[in-house]
mmCIF file of C-alpha atoms and ligand atoms in Angstrom:
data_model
loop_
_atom_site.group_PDB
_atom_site.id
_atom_site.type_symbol
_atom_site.label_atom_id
_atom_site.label_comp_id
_atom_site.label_asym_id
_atom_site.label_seq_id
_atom_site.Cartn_x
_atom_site.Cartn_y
_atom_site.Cartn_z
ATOM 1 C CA UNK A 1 10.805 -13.975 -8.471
ATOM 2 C CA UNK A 2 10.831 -10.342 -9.865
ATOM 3 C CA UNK A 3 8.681 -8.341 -7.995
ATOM 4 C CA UNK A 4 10.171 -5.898 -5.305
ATOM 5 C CA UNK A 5 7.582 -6.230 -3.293
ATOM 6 C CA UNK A 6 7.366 -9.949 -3.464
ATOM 7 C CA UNK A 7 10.719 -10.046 -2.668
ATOM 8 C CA UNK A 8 9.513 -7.764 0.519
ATOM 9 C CA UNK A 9 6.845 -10.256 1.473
ATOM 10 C CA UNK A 10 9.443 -13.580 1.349
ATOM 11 C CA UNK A 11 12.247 -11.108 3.386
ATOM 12 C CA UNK A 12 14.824 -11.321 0.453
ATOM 13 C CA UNK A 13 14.601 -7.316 0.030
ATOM 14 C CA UNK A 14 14.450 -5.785 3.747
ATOM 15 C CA UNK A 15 11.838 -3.524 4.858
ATOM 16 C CA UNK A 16 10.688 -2.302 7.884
ATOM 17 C CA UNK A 17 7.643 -3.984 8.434
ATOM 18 C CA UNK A 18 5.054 -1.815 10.429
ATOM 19 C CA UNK A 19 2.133 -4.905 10.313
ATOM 20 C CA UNK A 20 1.584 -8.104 8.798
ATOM 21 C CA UNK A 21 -1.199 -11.098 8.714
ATOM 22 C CA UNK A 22 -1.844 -13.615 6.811
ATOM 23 C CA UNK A 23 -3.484 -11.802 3.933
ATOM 24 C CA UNK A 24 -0.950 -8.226 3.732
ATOM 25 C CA UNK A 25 2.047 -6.391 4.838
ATOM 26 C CA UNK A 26 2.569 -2.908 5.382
ATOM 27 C CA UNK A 27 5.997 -1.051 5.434
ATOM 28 C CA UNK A 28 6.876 2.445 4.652
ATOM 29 C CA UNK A 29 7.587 3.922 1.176
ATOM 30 C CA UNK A 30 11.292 4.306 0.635
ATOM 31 C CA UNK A 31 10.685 7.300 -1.174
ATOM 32 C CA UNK A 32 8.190 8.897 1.210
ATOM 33 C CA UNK A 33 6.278 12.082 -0.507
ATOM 34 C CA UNK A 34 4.874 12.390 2.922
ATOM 35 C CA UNK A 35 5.810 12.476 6.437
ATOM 36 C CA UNK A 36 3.427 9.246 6.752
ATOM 37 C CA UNK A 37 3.653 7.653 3.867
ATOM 38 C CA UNK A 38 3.318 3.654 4.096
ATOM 39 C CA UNK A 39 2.223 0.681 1.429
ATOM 40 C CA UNK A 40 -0.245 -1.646 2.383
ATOM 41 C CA UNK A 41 0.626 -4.629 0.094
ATOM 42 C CA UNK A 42 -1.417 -8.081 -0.625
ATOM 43 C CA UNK A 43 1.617 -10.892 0.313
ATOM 44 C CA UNK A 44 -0.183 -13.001 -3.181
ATOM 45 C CA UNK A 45 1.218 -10.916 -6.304
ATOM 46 C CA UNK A 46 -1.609 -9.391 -8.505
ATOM 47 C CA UNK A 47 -0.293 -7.327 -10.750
ATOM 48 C CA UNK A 48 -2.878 -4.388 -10.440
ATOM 49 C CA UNK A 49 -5.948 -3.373 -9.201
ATOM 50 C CA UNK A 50 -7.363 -3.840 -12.367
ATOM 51 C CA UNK A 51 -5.977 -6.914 -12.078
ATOM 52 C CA UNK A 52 -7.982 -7.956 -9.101
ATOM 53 C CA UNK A 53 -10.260 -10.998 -9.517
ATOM 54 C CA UNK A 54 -13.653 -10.219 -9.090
ATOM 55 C CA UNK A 55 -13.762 -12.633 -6.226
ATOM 56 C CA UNK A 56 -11.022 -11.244 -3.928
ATOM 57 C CA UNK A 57 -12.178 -7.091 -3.989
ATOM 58 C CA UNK A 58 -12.930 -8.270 0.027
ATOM 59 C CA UNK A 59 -8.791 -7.976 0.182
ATOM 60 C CA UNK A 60 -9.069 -4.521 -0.717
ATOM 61 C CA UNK A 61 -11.717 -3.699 1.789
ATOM 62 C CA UNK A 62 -9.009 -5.861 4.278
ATOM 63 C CA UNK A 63 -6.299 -3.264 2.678
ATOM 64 C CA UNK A 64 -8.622 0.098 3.966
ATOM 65 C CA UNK A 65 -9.049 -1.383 7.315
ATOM 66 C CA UNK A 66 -5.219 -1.632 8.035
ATOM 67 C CA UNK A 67 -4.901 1.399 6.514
ATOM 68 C CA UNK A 68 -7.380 3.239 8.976
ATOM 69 C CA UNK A 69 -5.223 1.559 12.033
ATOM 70 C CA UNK A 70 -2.408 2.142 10.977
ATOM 71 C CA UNK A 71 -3.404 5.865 10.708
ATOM 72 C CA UNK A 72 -4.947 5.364 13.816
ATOM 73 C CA UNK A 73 -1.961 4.367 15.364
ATOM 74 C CA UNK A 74 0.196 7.168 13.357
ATOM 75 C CA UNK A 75 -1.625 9.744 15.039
ATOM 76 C CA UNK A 76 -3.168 11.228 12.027
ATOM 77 C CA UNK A 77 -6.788 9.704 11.875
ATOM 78 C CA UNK A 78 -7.932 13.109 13.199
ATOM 79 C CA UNK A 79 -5.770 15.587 11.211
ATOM 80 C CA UNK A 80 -6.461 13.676 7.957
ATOM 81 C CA UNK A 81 -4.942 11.217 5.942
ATOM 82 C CA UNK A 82 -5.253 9.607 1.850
ATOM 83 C CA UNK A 83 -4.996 6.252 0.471
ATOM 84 C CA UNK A 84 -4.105 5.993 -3.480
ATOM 85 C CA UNK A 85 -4.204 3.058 -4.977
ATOM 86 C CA UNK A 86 -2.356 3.736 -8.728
ATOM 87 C CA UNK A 87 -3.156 0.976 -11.172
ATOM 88 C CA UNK A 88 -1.374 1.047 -14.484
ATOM 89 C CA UNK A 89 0.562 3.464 -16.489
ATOM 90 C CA UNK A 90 -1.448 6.664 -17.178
ATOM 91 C CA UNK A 91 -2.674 5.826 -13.448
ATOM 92 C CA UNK A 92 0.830 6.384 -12.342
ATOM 93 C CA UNK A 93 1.886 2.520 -11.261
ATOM 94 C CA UNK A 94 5.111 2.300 -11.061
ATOM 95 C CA UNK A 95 5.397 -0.951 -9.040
ATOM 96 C CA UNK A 96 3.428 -4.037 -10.768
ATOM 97 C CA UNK A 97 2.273 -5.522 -7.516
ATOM 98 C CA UNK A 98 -1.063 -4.540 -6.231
ATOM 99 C CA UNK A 99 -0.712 -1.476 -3.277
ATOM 100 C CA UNK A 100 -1.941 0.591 -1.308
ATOM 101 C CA UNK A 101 -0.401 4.227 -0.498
ATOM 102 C CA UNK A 102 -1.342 5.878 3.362
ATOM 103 C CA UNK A 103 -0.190 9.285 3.014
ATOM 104 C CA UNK A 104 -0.565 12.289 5.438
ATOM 105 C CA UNK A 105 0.700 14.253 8.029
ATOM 106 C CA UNK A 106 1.290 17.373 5.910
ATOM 107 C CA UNK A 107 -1.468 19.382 4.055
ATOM 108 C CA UNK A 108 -2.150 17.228 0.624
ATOM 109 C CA UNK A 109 -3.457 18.992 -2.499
ATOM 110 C CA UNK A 110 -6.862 17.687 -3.938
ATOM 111 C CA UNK A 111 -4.686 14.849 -5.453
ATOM 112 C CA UNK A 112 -6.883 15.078 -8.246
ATOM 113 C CA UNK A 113 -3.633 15.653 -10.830
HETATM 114 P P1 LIG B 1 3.332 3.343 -7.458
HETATM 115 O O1 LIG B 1 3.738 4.541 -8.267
HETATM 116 O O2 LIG B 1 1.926 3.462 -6.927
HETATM 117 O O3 LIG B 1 3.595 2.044 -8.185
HETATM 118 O O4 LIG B 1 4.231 3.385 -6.159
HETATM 119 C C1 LIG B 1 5.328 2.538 -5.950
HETATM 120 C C2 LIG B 1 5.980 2.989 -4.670
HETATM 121 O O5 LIG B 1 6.848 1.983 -4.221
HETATM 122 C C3 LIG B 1 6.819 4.266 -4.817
HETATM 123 O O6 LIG B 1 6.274 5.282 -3.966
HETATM 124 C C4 LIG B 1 8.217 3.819 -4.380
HETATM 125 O O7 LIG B 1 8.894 4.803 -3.636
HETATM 126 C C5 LIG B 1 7.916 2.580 -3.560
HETATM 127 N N1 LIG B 1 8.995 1.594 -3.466
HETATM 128 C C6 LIG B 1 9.708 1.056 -4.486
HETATM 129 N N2 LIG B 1 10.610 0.167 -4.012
HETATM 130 C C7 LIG B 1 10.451 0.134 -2.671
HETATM 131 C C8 LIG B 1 11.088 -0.580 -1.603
HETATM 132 N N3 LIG B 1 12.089 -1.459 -1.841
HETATM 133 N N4 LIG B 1 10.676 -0.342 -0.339
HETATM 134 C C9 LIG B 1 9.692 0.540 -0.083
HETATM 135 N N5 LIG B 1 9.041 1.245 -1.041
HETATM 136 C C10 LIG B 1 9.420 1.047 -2.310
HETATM 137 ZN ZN1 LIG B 2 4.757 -9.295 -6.562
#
């Protein structure tokens, strides 16, 4: 296994895991760009969004809801909040494992960069 963030899922790397199920995890970033910033990761490894069989884009709808609680829960549902999903290179993907960014508590730019 080499993926970091499979390694997350089976406990080999440590995280501080903020929720789990049966379908994701969620920890936060260890690089955090934001004073919420946490990834909302699929436990099965696909390697991108554009990656993402046709037949699971319900997990990614399963991704926003956790997201939403777990902004809910972070107090900043009502200031505001962003979820990025990067998928490949020019798209900024640094980690080949399908996530999920929650970012907020600070003003954000229009992200649009
Ligand atoms: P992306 O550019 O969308 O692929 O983002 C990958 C994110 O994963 C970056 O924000 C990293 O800081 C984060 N990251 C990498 N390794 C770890 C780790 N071991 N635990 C938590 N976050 C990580
Ligand atoms: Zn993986």
């Amino acid at each position: 296994m080499d993926c970091v963030f499979c390694k997350i899922v089976a406990g080999v790397i440590p995280a501080k895991i903020l929720y789990q199920d049966e379908k994701v995890v969620a920890f936060p970033d260890i690089n955090p760009t934001a004073p919420t910033h946490v990834l909302i990761v699929p436990k099965k490894h696909i390697a991108s969004l554009a990656q993402l069989p046709d037949n699971e884009s319900v997990l990614v709808g399963h991704m926003v809801k956790i997201a939403n609680e777990l902004a809910r829960n972070g107090g900043i549902a009502e200031s505001g909040y962003r979820i990025v999903i990067n998928s490949g290179k020019e798209g900024g993907q640094v980690v080949p494992h399908l996530h999920m960014h929650l970012l907020g508590g600070r003003q954000l730019d229009n992200g649009m960069g």
